[in-house]
Amino acid sequence: MGKKNDGKVLAQNKKASHDYFIEDTFEAGMVLTGTEIKSVRNARANIGDAFATIRNGEIFIHNMHISPFEQGNRNNPSDPTRTRKLLMHKAQISKLLGLAKQEGYTIVPLKVYVRNGYAKLLLGLGRGKKQYDKREAAAKRDAQRDIQRVLREKQKIAR
């Protein structure tokens, strides 16, 4: 179901792959005000603490921080962490709801990007990692890094 994004990544949740096993991804549009989309295009968004919920057949993102646009309306700035509605097909939302209701699964925001002029959010269906899973992943990453270093050194010697 996941799609590869064409646009430039403007915000990324780097902790998501560390804290969760991402099993599926979904693309959602975001309902933003005029100054919010300008801030997003200037990469002034943060999804580090964000999470998604489904209420009444609609999906929302909470705690996504979009900094106020500097040249925007200074007299009436919007709340940077307000709850924003996400745009998805009903069938996608019901599938996501069914999967997320399973024990241990959650909806995690992964990336914010702009495609065809519209702000998009890549959502992942994640299952929480245990502490030993995180240590195991770190050990694999370190081993892979050591292997790459040895290969580079051998290539330098061969030249």
Coordinates of N, CA and C in Angstrom, one line a residue:
M1 N 0.8 -1.2 0.0 CA 0.0 0.0 0.0 C 0.9 1.3 0.0
G2 N 2.1 1.2 0.6 CA 2.9 2.3 0.7 C 3.4 2.8 -0.7
K3 N 3.6 4.1 -0.8 CA 4.0 4.7 -2.0 C 5.3 5.4 -1.8
K4 N 6.1 5.5 -2.8 CA 7.4 6.2 -2.8 C 7.1 7.7 -3.1
N5 N 7.6 8.5 -2.2 CA 7.3 9.9 -2.4 C 8.2 10.6 -3.4
D6 N 7.7 11.5 -4.2 CA 8.4 12.2 -5.3 C 9.1 13.4 -4.7
G7 N 8.4 14.1 -3.7 CA 8.8 15.4 -3.2 C 10.0 15.3 -2.2
K8 N 10.5 16.5 -1.9 CA 11.6 16.6 -1.0 C 11.1 16.4 0.4
V9 N 11.8 15.6 1.2 CA 11.4 15.4 2.6 C 11.7 16.6 3.4
L10 N 10.6 17.2 4.0 CA 10.7 18.4 4.8 C 10.8 18.2 6.3
A11 N 10.3 17.1 6.7 CA 10.4 16.7 8.2 C 10.4 15.2 8.3
Q12 N 11.1 14.7 9.2 CA 11.2 13.2 9.3 C 11.3 12.8 10.8
N13 N 10.6 11.7 11.1 CA 10.6 11.2 12.5 C 11.7 10.1 12.5
K14 N 12.9 10.5 12.9 CA 14.0 9.6 12.9 C 13.9 8.5 14.0
K15 N 13.2 8.9 15.1 CA 13.1 7.9 16.2 C 12.1 6.8 15.9
A16 N 11.3 7.0 14.9 CA 10.2 6.0 14.6 C 10.8 4.6 14.2
S17 N 11.9 4.6 13.4 CA 12.5 3.3 13.0 C 13.2 2.7 14.2
H18 N 13.6 3.5 15.1 CA 14.3 3.1 16.3 C 13.4 2.5 17.4
D19 N 12.2 3.1 17.5 CA 11.2 2.7 18.5 C 10.2 1.7 18.0
Y20 N 10.0 1.5 16.7 CA 8.9 0.7 16.1 C 9.4 -0.1 14.9
F21 N 8.8 -1.3 14.8 CA 8.9 -2.1 13.5 C 7.8 -1.5 12.6
I22 N 8.2 -0.9 11.5 CA 7.2 -0.3 10.6 C 6.8 -1.4 9.6
E23 N 5.5 -1.8 9.7 CA 5.0 -2.9 8.9 C 4.3 -2.5 7.6
D24 N 3.7 -1.3 7.6 CA 3.0 -0.8 6.4 C 3.1 0.7 6.4
T25 N 3.0 1.3 5.3 CA 2.9 2.8 5.2 C 1.7 3.2 4.4
F26 N 1.2 4.4 4.8 CA 0.1 5.0 4.1 C 0.4 6.5 3.9
E27 N -0.1 7.0 2.8 CA 0.1 8.4 2.5 C -1.2 9.2 2.7
A28 N -1.1 10.3 3.4 CA -2.3 11.1 3.8 C -2.0 12.6 3.4
G29 N -3.0 13.3 2.9 CA -2.9 14.7 2.8 C -3.2 15.4 4.1
M30 N -2.8 16.7 4.2 CA -3.0 17.4 5.4 C -3.9 18.6 5.1
V31 N -4.8 18.9 6.1 CA -5.6 20.2 6.0 C -4.8 21.2 6.7
L32 N -4.3 22.2 6.0 CA -3.5 23.3 6.6 C -4.0 24.6 6.2
T33 N -3.7 25.7 7.0 CA -4.0 27.0 6.6 C -3.0 27.6 5.6
G34 N -3.2 28.7 5.1 CA -2.3 29.3 4.1 C -0.9 29.5 4.6
T35 N -0.8 30.1 5.8 CA 0.5 30.3 6.4 C 1.2 29.0 6.8
E36 N 0.4 28.0 7.2 CA 1.0 26.7 7.6 C 1.7 26.0 6.5
I37 N 1.1 26.1 5.3 CA 1.7 25.4 4.1 C 2.9 26.1 3.7
K38 N 3.0 27.4 3.9 CA 4.2 28.2 3.6 C 5.3 27.8 4.6
S39 N 5.0 27.6 5.8 CA 6.0 27.2 6.8 C 6.5 25.7 6.5
V40 N 5.6 24.9 6.1 CA 5.9 23.5 5.8 C 6.9 23.5 4.6
R41 N 6.6 24.3 3.6 CA 7.4 24.3 2.4 C 8.8 24.9 2.7
N42 N 8.9 25.7 3.8 CA 10.2 26.2 4.2 C 10.9 25.2 5.3
A43 N 10.4 24.0 5.4 CA 10.9 23.0 6.3 C 10.8 23.4 7.7
R44 N 9.8 24.0 8.1 CA 9.6 24.5 9.5 C 8.6 23.7 10.3
A45 N 8.6 22.4 10.0 CA 7.7 21.4 10.7 C 8.5 20.4 11.4
N46 N 7.9 19.9 12.5 CA 8.5 18.9 13.4 C 7.5 17.9 13.7
I47 N 7.8 16.6 13.5 CA 6.9 15.5 13.8 C 7.5 14.5 14.8
G48 N 8.5 15.0 15.6 CA 9.1 14.1 16.5 C 8.2 13.6 17.6
D49 N 7.3 14.4 18.1 CA 6.4 14.0 19.2 C 5.0 13.8 18.7
A50 N 4.8 13.8 17.4 CA 3.4 13.7 16.8 C 2.9 12.2 16.9
F51 N 1.6 12.1 16.9 CA 0.9 10.8 16.8 C -0.4 11.0 16.2
A52 N -1.0 9.9 15.6 CA -2.2 10.0 14.9 C -3.3 9.2 15.6
T53 N -4.5 9.7 15.5 CA -5.7 9.1 16.1 C -6.8 9.0 15.1
I54 N -7.7 8.1 15.3 CA -8.9 8.0 14.4 C -10.1 8.2 15.3
R55 N -11.0 9.2 14.9 CA -12.2 9.5 15.6 C -13.3 9.6 14.6
N56 N -14.4 9.0 14.8 CA -15.6 9.1 14.0 C -15.3 8.9 12.5
G57 N -14.5 8.0 12.1 CA -14.1 7.7 10.8 C -13.2 8.7 10.1
E58 N -12.6 9.6 10.9 CA -11.7 10.6 10.4 C -10.4 10.5 11.1
I59 N -9.3 10.8 10.5 CA -8.0 10.6 11.1 C -7.4 12.0 11.3
F60 N -6.7 12.2 12.5 CA -6.2 13.4 12.9 C -4.7 13.2 13.4
I61 N -3.9 14.3 13.3 CA -2.5 14.2 13.8 C -2.5 15.2 14.9
H62 N -1.9 14.8 16.0 CA -1.7 15.6 17.2 C -0.2 15.9 17.4
N63 N 0.1 17.1 18.1 CA 1.4 17.5 18.5 C 2.4 17.6 17.3
M64 N 1.9 17.8 16.1 CA 2.8 18.2 15.0 C 3.0 19.7 15.1
H65 N 4.3 20.0 15.2 CA 4.6 21.5 15.4 C 5.0 22.1 14.0
I66 N 4.2 23.1 13.7 CA 4.5 23.9 12.5 C 4.8 25.3 13.0
S67 N 6.0 25.8 12.8 CA 6.3 27.2 13.2 C 5.5 28.2 12.5
P68 N 5.1 29.3 13.2 CA 4.4 30.3 12.5 C 5.2 31.0 11.4
F69 N 4.6 31.3 10.3 CA 5.2 31.9 9.1 C 5.6 33.3 9.5
E70 N 6.9 33.7 9.2 CA 7.4 35.0 9.7 C 6.6 36.2 9.0
Q71 N 6.3 36.0 7.7 CA 5.6 37.1 7.0 C 4.1 37.0 7.1
G72 N 3.6 36.0 7.9 CA 2.2 35.8 8.0 C 1.5 36.8 8.9
N73 N 0.3 36.5 9.2 CA -0.6 37.3 10.1 C 0.0 37.3 11.5
R74 N 0.7 38.4 11.9 CA 1.2 38.4 13.2 C 0.2 38.7 14.3
N75 N -0.9 39.3 13.9 CA -2.0 39.7 14.9 C -2.8 38.4 15.3
N76 N -2.9 37.4 14.5 CA -3.7 36.3 14.8 C -2.9 35.0 14.3
P77 N -1.8 34.7 15.0 CA -1.1 33.5 14.5 C -1.8 32.2 14.9
S78 N -1.7 31.1 14.1 CA -2.3 29.9 14.5 C -1.5 29.1 15.5
D79 N -2.2 28.3 16.3 CA -1.5 27.5 17.3 C -0.5 26.5 16.6
P80 N 0.8 26.5 16.9 CA 1.7 25.7 16.2 C 1.5 24.2 16.4
T81 N 0.9 23.7 17.5 CA 0.7 22.3 17.7 C -0.8 21.9 17.7
R82 N -1.6 22.6 17.0 CA -3.0 22.3 16.9 C -3.3 21.0 16.3
T83 N -4.4 20.4 16.6 CA -4.8 19.1 15.9 C -5.2 19.4 14.5
R84 N -4.6 18.6 13.6 CA -4.9 18.8 12.2 C -5.5 17.6 11.6
K85 N -6.5 17.8 10.7 CA -7.2 16.7 10.0 C -6.3 16.2 8.9
L86 N -6.3 14.9 8.7 CA -5.6 14.2 7.6 C -6.6 13.7 6.6
L87 N -6.2 13.7 5.3 CA -7.1 13.3 4.2 C -6.7 12.0 3.7
M88 N -7.6 11.0 3.8 CA -7.4 9.7 3.3 C -8.8 9.1 2.8
H89 N -8.8 8.1 2.0 CA -10.0 7.5 1.6 C -10.6 6.7 2.7
K90 N -11.9 6.6 2.8 CA -12.6 5.9 3.9 C -12.1 4.5 4.0
A91 N -11.9 3.8 2.9 CA -11.4 2.4 2.9 C -10.1 2.3 3.5
Q92 N -9.2 3.3 3.2 CA -7.8 3.3 3.8 C -7.9 3.5 5.4
I93 N -8.8 4.4 5.8 CA -8.9 4.7 7.2 C -9.5 3.5 7.9
S94 N -10.5 2.8 7.4 CA -11.1 1.7 8.0 C -10.0 0.5 8.1
K95 N -9.2 0.4 7.0 CA -8.2 -0.7 7.1 C -7.1 -0.3 8.1
L96 N -6.7 0.9 8.2 CA -5.8 1.4 9.2 C -6.3 1.2 10.6
L97 N -7.6 1.5 10.8 CA -8.2 1.4 12.1 C -8.2 -0.1 12.5
G98 N -8.6 -1.0 11.6 CA -8.6 -2.4 11.9 C -7.3 -2.9 12.3
L99 N -6.2 -2.5 11.6 CA -4.9 -2.9 11.9 C -4.4 -2.3 13.2
A100 N -4.7 -1.0 13.4 CA -4.2 -0.4 14.6 C -4.8 -0.9 15.9
K101 N -6.0 -1.4 15.8 CA -6.7 -1.9 17.0 C -6.1 -3.2 17.5
Q102 N -5.3 -3.9 16.7 CA -4.6 -5.1 17.1 C -3.6 -4.7 18.3
E103 N -3.4 -5.7 19.1 CA -2.5 -5.4 20.3 C -1.1 -5.0 19.9
G104 N -0.6 -3.9 20.4 CA 0.7 -3.5 20.2 C 1.0 -2.7 19.0
Y105 N 0.0 -2.4 18.2 CA 0.2 -1.6 17.0 C -0.2 -0.1 17.2
T106 N 0.4 0.8 16.5 CA 0.1 2.2 16.6 C 0.4 2.8 15.3
I107 N -0.2 4.0 15.1 CA 0.0 4.8 13.8 C 1.0 5.8 14.1
V108 N 2.1 5.8 13.4 CA 3.3 6.6 13.6 C 3.5 7.5 12.4
P109 N 3.6 8.9 12.6 CA 4.0 9.7 11.4 C 5.5 9.5 11.1
L110 N 5.8 9.4 9.9 CA 7.2 9.1 9.5 C 7.8 10.3 8.8
K111 N 7.2 10.9 7.8 CA 7.7 11.9 7.0 C 6.7 12.9 6.5
V112 N 7.1 14.2 6.4 CA 6.3 15.2 5.8 C 7.0 15.7 4.5
Y113 N 6.3 15.7 3.4 CA 6.8 16.2 2.1 C 5.8 16.8 1.3
V114 N 6.2 17.5 0.2 CA 5.2 18.2 -0.7 C 5.3 17.5 -2.0
R115 N 4.1 17.0 -2.5 CA 4.0 16.4 -3.8 C 2.9 17.1 -4.6
N116 N 3.3 17.5 -5.8 CA 2.4 18.2 -6.7 C 1.7 19.4 -6.0
G117 N 2.5 20.1 -5.1 CA 2.0 21.3 -4.5 C 1.2 21.1 -3.2
Y118 N 1.0 19.8 -2.9 CA 0.2 19.5 -1.7 C 1.1 18.9 -0.6
A119 N 0.8 19.3 0.6 CA 1.6 18.7 1.8 C 1.1 17.3 2.0
K120 N 2.0 16.3 2.1 CA 1.6 14.9 2.4 C 2.4 14.5 3.6
L121 N 1.7 13.5 4.3 CA 2.3 12.9 5.5 C 2.3 11.4 5.3
L122 N 3.5 10.8 5.5 CA 3.6 9.4 5.4 C 3.4 8.8 6.8
L123 N 2.4 8.0 6.9 CA 2.1 7.3 8.2 C 2.5 5.9 8.1
G124 N 3.0 5.4 9.2 CA 3.5 4.0 9.3 C 2.7 3.3 10.3
L125 N 2.4 2.0 10.1 CA 1.7 1.2 11.1 C 2.9 0.5 11.8
G126 N 3.1 0.8 13.0 CA 4.2 0.3 13.8 C 3.9 -0.6 15.0
R127 N 4.8 -1.5 15.2 CA 4.6 -2.3 16.4 C 5.8 -2.0 17.3
G128 N 5.6 -1.7 18.5 CA 6.7 -1.2 19.4 C 7.8 -2.2 19.6
K129 N 9.0 -1.7 19.6 CA 10.2 -2.6 19.9 C 10.4 -2.7 21.4
K130 N 10.9 -3.8 21.8 CA 11.3 -4.0 23.1 C 12.7 -3.6 23.3
Q131 N 13.2 -3.4 24.5 CA 14.6 -2.9 24.7 C 15.6 -3.9 24.0
Y132 N 15.4 -5.2 24.1 CA 16.4 -6.1 23.5 C 16.4 -6.0 22.0
D133 N 15.2 -5.7 21.4 CA 15.2 -5.5 19.9 C 16.0 -4.3 19.5
K134 N 15.9 -3.2 20.3 CA 16.7 -2.0 20.0 C 18.2 -2.3 20.1
R135 N 18.6 -3.1 21.1 CA 20.0 -3.4 21.3 C 20.5 -4.3 20.1
E136 N 19.6 -5.2 19.7 CA 20.0 -6.1 18.6 C 20.1 -5.3 17.3
A137 N 19.2 -4.3 17.1 CA 19.3 -3.5 15.9 C 20.6 -2.7 15.9
A138 N 20.9 -2.1 17.0 CA 22.2 -1.3 17.2 C 23.4 -2.2 16.9
A139 N 23.4 -3.4 17.4 CA 24.5 -4.4 17.2 C 24.7 -4.7 15.7
K140 N 23.5 -4.9 15.0 CA 23.6 -5.2 13.6 C 24.2 -4.0 12.8
R141 N 23.7 -2.8 13.2 CA 24.2 -1.6 12.5 C 25.7 -1.4 12.7
D142 N 26.1 -1.6 14.0 CA 27.6 -1.5 14.2 C 28.4 -2.5 13.5
A143 N 27.9 -3.8 13.4 CA 28.6 -4.8 12.6 C 28.6 -4.5 11.2
Q144 N 27.6 -4.0 10.6 CA 27.5 -3.6 9.2 C 28.5 -2.4 8.9
R145 N 28.6 -1.5 9.9 CA 29.5 -0.4 9.7 C 31.0 -0.9 9.8
D146 N 31.3 -1.9 10.6 CA 32.6 -2.4 10.7 C 33.0 -3.2 9.4
I147 N 32.0 -3.9 8.9 CA 32.2 -4.6 7.6 C 32.5 -3.6 6.5
Q148 N 31.8 -2.6 6.4 CA 32.0 -1.6 5.4 C 33.4 -0.9 5.5
R149 N 33.8 -0.7 6.7 CA 35.1 0.0 7.0 C 36.2 -1.0 6.5
V150 N 36.1 -2.3 6.8 CA 37.1 -3.2 6.4 C 37.2 -3.3 4.9
L151 N 36.0 -3.3 4.3 CA 36.0 -3.4 2.8 C 36.6 -2.2 2.2
R152 N 36.4 -1.0 2.7 CA 37.0 0.2 2.2 C 38.5 0.2 2.3
E153 N 39.0 -0.3 3.5 CA 40.4 -0.4 3.7 C 41.1 -1.4 2.7
K154 N 40.4 -2.5 2.5 CA 40.9 -3.5 1.5 C 41.0 -2.9 0.1
Q155 N 40.0 -2.1 -0.3 CA 40.0 -1.4 -1.6 C 41.1 -0.4 -1.7
K156 N 41.4 0.3 -0.6 CA 42.5 1.3 -0.7 C 43.8 0.6 -0.8
I157 N 44.0 -0.6 -0.2 CA 45.3 -1.3 -0.3 C 45.4 -1.9 -1.7
A158 N 44.3 -2.4 -2.3 CA 44.4 -3.0 -3.6 C 44.7 -2.0 -4.7
R159 N 44.5 -0.7 -4.5 CA 44.8 0.3 -5.5 C 46.2 0.5 -5.6

